[in-house]
Tab-separated table of C-alpha atoms and ligand atoms in Angstrom:
chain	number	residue	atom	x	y	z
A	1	UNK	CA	7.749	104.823	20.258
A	2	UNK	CA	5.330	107.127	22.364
A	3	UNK	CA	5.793	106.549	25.974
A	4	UNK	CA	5.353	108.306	29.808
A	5	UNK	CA	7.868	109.697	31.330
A	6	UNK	CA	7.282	109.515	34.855
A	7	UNK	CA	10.627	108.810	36.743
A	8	UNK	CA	13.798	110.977	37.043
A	9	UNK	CA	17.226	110.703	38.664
A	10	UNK	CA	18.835	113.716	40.293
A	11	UNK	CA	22.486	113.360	41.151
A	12	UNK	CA	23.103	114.492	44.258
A	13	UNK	CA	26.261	113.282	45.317
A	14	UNK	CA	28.681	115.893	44.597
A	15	UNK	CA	30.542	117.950	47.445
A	16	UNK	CA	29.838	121.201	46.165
A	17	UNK	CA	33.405	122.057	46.573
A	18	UNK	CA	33.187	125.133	44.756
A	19	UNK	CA	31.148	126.371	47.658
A	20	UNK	CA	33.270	125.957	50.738
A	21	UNK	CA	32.695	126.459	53.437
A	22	UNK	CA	29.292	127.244	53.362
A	23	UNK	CA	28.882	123.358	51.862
A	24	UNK	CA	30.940	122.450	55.223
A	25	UNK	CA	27.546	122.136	56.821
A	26	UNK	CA	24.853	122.247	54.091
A	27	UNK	CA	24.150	120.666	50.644
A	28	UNK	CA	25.419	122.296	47.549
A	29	UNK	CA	21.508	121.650	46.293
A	30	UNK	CA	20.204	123.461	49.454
A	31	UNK	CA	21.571	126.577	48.899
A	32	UNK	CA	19.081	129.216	47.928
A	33	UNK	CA	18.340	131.237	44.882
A	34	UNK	CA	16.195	133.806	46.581
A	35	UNK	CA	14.236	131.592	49.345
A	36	UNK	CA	13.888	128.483	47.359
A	37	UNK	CA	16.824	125.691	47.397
A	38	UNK	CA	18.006	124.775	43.702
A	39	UNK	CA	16.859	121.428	44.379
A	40	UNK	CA	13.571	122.835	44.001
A	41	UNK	CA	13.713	124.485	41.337
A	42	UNK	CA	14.243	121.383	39.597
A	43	UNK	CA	11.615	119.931	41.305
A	44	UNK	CA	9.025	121.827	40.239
A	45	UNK	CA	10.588	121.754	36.570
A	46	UNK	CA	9.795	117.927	36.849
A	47	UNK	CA	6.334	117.597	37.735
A	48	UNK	CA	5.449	119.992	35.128
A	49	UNK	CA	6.896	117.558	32.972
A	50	UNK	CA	4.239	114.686	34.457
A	51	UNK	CA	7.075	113.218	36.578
A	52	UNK	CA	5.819	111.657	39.735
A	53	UNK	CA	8.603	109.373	40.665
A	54	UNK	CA	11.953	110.972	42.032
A	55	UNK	CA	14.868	109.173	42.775
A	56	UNK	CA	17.693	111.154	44.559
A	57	UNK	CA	21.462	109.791	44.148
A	58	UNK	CA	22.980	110.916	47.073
A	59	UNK	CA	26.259	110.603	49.550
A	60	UNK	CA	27.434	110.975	52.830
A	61	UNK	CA	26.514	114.118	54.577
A	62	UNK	CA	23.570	114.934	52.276
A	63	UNK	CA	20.514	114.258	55.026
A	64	UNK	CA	19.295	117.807	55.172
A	65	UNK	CA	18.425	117.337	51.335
A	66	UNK	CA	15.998	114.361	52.675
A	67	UNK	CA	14.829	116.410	55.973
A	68	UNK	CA	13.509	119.220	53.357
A	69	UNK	CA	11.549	116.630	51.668
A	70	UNK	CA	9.693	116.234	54.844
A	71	UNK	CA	6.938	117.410	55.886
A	72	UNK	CA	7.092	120.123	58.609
A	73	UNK	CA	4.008	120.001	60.579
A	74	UNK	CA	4.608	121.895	63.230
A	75	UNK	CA	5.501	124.780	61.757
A	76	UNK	CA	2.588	124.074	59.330
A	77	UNK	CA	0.283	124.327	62.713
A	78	UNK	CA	2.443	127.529	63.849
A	79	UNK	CA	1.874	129.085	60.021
A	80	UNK	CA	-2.186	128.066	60.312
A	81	UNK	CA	-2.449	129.257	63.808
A	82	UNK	CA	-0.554	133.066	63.058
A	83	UNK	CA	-2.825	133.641	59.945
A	84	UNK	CA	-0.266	133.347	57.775
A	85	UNK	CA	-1.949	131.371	54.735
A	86	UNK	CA	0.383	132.059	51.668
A	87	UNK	CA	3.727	131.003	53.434
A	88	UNK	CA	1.771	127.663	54.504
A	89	UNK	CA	0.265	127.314	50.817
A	90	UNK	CA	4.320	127.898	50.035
A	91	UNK	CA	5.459	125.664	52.163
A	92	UNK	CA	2.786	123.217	51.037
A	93	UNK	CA	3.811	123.554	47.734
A	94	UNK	CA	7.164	121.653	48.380
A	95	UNK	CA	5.259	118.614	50.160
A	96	UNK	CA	5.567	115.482	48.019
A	97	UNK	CA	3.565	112.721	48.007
A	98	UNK	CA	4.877	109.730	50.486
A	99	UNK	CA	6.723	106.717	48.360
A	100	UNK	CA	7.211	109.301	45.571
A	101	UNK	CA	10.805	110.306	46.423
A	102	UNK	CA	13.395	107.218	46.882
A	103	UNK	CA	16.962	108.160	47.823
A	104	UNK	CA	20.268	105.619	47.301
A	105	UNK	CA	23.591	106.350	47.738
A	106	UNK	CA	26.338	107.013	45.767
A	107	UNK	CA	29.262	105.040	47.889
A	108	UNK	CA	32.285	106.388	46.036
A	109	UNK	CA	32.515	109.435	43.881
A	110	UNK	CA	33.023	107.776	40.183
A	111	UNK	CA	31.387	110.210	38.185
A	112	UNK	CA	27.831	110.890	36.728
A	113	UNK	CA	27.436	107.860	34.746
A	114	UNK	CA	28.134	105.799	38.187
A	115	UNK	CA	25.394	107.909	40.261
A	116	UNK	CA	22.875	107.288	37.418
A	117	UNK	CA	23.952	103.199	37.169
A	118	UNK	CA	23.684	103.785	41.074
A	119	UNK	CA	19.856	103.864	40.155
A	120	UNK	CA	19.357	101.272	37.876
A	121	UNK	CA	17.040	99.023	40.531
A	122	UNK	CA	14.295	101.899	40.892
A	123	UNK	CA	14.477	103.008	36.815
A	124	UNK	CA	13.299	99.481	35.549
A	125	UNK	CA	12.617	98.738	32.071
A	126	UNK	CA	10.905	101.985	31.204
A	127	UNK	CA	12.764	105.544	29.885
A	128	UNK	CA	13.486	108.172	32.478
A	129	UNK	CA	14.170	111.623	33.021
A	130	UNK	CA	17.977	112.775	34.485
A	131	UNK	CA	17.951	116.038	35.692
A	132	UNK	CA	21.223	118.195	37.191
A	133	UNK	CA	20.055	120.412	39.756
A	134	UNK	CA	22.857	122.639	39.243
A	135	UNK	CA	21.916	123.998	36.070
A	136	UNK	CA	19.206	126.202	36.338
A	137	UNK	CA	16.754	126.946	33.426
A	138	UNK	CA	14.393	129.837	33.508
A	139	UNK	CA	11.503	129.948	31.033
A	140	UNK	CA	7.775	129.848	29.572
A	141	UNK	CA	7.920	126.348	29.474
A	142	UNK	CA	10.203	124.153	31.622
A	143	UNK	CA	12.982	122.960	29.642
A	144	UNK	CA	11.703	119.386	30.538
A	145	UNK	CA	7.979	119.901	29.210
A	146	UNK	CA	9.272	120.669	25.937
A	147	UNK	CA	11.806	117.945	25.959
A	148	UNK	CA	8.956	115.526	27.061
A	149	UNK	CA	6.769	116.843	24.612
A	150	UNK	CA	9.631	116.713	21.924
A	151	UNK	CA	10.422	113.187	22.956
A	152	UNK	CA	6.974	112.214	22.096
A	153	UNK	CA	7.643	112.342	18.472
A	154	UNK	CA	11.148	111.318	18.479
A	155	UNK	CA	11.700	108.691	20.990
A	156	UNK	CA	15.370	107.229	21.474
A	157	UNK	CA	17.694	109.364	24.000
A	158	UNK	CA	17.381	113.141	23.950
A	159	UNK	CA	19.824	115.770	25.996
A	160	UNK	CA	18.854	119.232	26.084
A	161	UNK	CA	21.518	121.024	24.214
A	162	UNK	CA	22.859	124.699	23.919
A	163	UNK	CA	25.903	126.784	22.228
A	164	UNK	CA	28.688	127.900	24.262
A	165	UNK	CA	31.809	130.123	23.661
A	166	UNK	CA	33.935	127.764	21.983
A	167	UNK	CA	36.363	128.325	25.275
A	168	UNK	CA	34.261	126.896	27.014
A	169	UNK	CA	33.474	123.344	25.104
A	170	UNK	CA	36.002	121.699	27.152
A	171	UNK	CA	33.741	121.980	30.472
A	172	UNK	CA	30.756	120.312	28.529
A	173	UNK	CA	29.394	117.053	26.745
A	174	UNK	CA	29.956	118.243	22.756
A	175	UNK	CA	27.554	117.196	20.231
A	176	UNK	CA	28.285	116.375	16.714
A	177	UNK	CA	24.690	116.866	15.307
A	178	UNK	CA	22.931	117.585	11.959
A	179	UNK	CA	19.405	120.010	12.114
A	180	UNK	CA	16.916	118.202	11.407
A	181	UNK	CA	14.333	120.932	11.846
A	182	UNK	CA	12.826	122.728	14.656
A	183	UNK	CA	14.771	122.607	18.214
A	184	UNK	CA	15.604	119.515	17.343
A	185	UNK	CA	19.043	117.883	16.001
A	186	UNK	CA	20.509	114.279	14.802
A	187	UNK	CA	23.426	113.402	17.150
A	188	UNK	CA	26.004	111.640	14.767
A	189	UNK	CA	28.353	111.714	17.918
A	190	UNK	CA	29.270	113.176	21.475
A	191	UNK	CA	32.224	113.967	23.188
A	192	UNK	CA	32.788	114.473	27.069
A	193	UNK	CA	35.401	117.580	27.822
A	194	UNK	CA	37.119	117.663	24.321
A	195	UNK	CA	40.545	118.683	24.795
A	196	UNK	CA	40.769	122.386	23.693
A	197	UNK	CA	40.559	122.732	19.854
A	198	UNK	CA	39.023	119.506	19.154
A	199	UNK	CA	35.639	120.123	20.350
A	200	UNK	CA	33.214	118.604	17.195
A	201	UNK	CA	30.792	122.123	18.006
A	202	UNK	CA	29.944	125.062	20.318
A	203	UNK	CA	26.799	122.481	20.963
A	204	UNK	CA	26.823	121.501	24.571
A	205	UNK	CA	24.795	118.521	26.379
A	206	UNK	CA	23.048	120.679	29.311
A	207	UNK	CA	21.672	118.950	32.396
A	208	UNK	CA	18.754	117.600	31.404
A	209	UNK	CA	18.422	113.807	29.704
A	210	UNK	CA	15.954	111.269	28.589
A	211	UNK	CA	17.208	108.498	28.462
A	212	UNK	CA	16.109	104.560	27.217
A	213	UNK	CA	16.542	101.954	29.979
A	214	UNK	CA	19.551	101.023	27.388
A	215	UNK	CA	21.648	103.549	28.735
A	216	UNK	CA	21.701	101.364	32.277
A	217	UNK	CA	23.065	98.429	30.623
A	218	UNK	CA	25.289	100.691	28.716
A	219	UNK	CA	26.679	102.153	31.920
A	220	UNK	CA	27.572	98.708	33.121
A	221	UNK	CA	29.803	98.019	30.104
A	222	UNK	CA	31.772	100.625	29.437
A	223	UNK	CA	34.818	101.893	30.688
A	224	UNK	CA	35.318	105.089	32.453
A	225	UNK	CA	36.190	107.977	30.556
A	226	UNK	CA	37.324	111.602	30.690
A	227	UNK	CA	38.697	112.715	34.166
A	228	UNK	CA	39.065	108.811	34.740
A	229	UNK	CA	34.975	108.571	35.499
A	230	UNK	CA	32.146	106.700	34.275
A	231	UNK	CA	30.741	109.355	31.835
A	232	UNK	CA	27.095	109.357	31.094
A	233	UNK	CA	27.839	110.874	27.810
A	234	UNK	CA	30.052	107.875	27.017
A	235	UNK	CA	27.050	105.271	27.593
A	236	UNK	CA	24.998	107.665	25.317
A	237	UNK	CA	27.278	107.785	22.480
A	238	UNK	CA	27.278	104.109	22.737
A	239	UNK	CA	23.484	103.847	21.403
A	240	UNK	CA	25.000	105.596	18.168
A	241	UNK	CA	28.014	103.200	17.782
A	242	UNK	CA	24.884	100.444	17.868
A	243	UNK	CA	22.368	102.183	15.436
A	244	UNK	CA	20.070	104.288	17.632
A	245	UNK	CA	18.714	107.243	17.729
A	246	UNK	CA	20.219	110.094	19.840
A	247	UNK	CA	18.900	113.420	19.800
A	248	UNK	CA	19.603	117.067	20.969
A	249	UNK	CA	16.983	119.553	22.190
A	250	UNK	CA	17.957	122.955	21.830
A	251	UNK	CA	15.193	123.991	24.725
A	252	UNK	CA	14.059	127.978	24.927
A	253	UNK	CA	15.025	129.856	27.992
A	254	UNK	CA	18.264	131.154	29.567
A	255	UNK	CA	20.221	128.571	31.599
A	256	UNK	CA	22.375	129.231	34.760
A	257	UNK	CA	25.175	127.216	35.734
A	258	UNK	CA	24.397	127.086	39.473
A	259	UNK	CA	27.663	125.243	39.873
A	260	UNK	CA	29.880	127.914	39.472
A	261	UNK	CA	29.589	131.036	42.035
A	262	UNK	CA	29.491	133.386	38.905
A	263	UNK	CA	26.636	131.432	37.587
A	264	UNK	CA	24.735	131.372	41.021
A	265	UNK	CA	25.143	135.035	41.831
A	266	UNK	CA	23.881	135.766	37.828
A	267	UNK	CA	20.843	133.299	38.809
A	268	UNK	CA	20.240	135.093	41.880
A	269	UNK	CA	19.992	138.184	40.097
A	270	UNK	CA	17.940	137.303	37.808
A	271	UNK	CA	15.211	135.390	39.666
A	272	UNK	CA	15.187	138.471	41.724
A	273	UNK	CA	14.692	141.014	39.297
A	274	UNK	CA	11.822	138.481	38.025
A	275	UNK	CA	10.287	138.091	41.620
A	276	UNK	CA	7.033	140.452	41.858
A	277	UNK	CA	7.975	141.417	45.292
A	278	UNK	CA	11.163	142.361	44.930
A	279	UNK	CA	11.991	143.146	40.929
A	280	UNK	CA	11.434	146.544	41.633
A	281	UNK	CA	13.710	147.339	44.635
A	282	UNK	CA	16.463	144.902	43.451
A	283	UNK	CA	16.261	147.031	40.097
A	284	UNK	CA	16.716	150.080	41.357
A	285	UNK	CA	19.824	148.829	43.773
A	286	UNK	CA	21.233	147.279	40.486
A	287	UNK	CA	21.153	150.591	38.501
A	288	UNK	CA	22.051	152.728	41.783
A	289	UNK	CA	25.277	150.470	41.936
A	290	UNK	CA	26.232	150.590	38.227
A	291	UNK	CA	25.728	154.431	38.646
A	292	UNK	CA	27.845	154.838	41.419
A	293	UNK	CA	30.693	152.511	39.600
A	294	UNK	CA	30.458	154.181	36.171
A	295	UNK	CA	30.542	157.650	38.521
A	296	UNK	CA	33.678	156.433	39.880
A	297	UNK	CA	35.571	155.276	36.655
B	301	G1P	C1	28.024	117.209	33.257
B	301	G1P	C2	28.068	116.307	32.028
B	301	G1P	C3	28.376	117.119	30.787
B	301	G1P	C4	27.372	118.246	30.641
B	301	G1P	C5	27.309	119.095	31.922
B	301	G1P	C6	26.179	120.100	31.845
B	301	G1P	O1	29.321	117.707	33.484
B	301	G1P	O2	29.050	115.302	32.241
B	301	G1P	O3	28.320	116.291	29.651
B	301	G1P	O4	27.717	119.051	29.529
B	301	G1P	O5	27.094	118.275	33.077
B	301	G1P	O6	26.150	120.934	32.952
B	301	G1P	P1	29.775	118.386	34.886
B	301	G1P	O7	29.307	119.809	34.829
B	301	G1P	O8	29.109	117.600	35.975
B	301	G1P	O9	31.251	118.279	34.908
């Protein structure tokens, strides 16, 4: 039952839409929270989870995802040569090992469950991490790490999961589930973008999966689903209709939805007020503003 999880997907494909026109010219995943893109925030969330092998389902117009991923040595030299040791450590930071990130492309835009089939080749016959870049997670312990460690006692499938307004359940996966202690829950069933009212819960599937090789095959079979895609929630709920285990993590720490501007701008914020260099200033801006609006009102 007990077994490493060392790969992840990251879909990557999307046009970022929501973000024109600054995702005329740059990745959606690029854009910054601070002075880091979201793509690395997840990142770093997976290899404090123990995963070395990152596979990137991409599209057209996505190459300054894979230029970041490069190594920068000139400006490494520049950084060494000025003195300036912690941007260079920071910039180290980001270097990945070469062969550990592998990029494929997503040819047509079919949904999520077609970028993660898109991957099948590099997953193999072992389980694997998915992880959506575009919702954030801040917390002690990176949502993955305690689905990983979580994992290690459950096995089957596991998506982290979290209540939302129940206006809002028809923007998410829904989870039928039963507590079965802990963070953990029983998925009896799952539900992508349940028409308004018919939602099972308020429990929504949140970007992060683990997932058996099954799911692959699953993906294959199936038909596509809600908006007329191939829905990764559909080739999970499969593994119940056959007798497996599926399981929701409800994972400590607040999560952004990075997709949305609302979402990025309350991200922003927040990773700001967090940041030891500039909590303080950005606080005091913050409660300047409100001051100055309530003052006005
Ligand atoms: C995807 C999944 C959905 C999940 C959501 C979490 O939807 O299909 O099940 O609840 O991510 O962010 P999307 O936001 O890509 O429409």
């Amino acid at each position: 039952m007990k077994s490493r999880i060392t790969k992840a997907i990251f879909p990557v494909a999307g046009l970022g839409t929501r973000f024109l026109p600054a995702t005329k010219a740059i990745p959606k995943e690029i854009m910054t929270l601070v002075d880091r893109p979201l793509i690395q925030y997840a990142i770093d969330e997976a290899r404090a989870a123990g995963i070395k092998e990152f596979i990137f389902v991409t599209s057209r117009g996505k190459s300054a995802l894979e230029d970041y991923f490069d190594i920068a040595p000139e400006l490494e030299t520049s950084l060494r040569q000025s003195g300036k040791h912690e941007l260079l450590e920071t910039l180290k930071s980001t270097n990945m090992e070469s062969g550990a990130i592998a990029y494929i492309r997503q040819h047509k835009a079919l949904g999520l469950g077609h970028a993660v089939w898109c991957a099948r080749r590099l997953v193999g016959n072992e389980p694997f991490a998915v992880m959506l870049p575009d919702d954030v997670i801040a917390g002690d312990k990176p949502c993955l790490q305690q689905m990983v460690e979580a994992h290690a006692e459950t096995g089957g499938c596991m998506v982290a999961a979290m209540e939302v307004p129940a206006s809002r359940t028809s923007a998410y996966g829904i989870l039928d589930s039963q507590d079965i202690g802990g963070r953990v829950v029983k998925v009896q069933g799952m539900v992508e973008k349940p028409a308004p009212g018919t939602a099972p819960s308020n429990l929504a599937v949140i970007g992060r999966y683990i997932l058996t090789p099954k799911i692959l095959r699953n993906l294959g079979q199936i038909d596509s689903g809600a908006g007329g895609e191939l829905q990764l929630t559909d080739a999970i709920a499969r593994e119940l209709t056959e007798g497996r285990d599926v399981f929701g993590y409800r994972f400590e720490g607040q999560r952004f939805d990075c997709g949305s501007k609302a979402g990025f701008l309350q991200a922003t914020v927040a990773f700001g007020l967090a940041r030891p260099d500039l909590g303080a200033e950005l606080s005091q801006y913050l409660s300047d503003v409100m001051s100055a609006r309530r003052a006005a009102e």
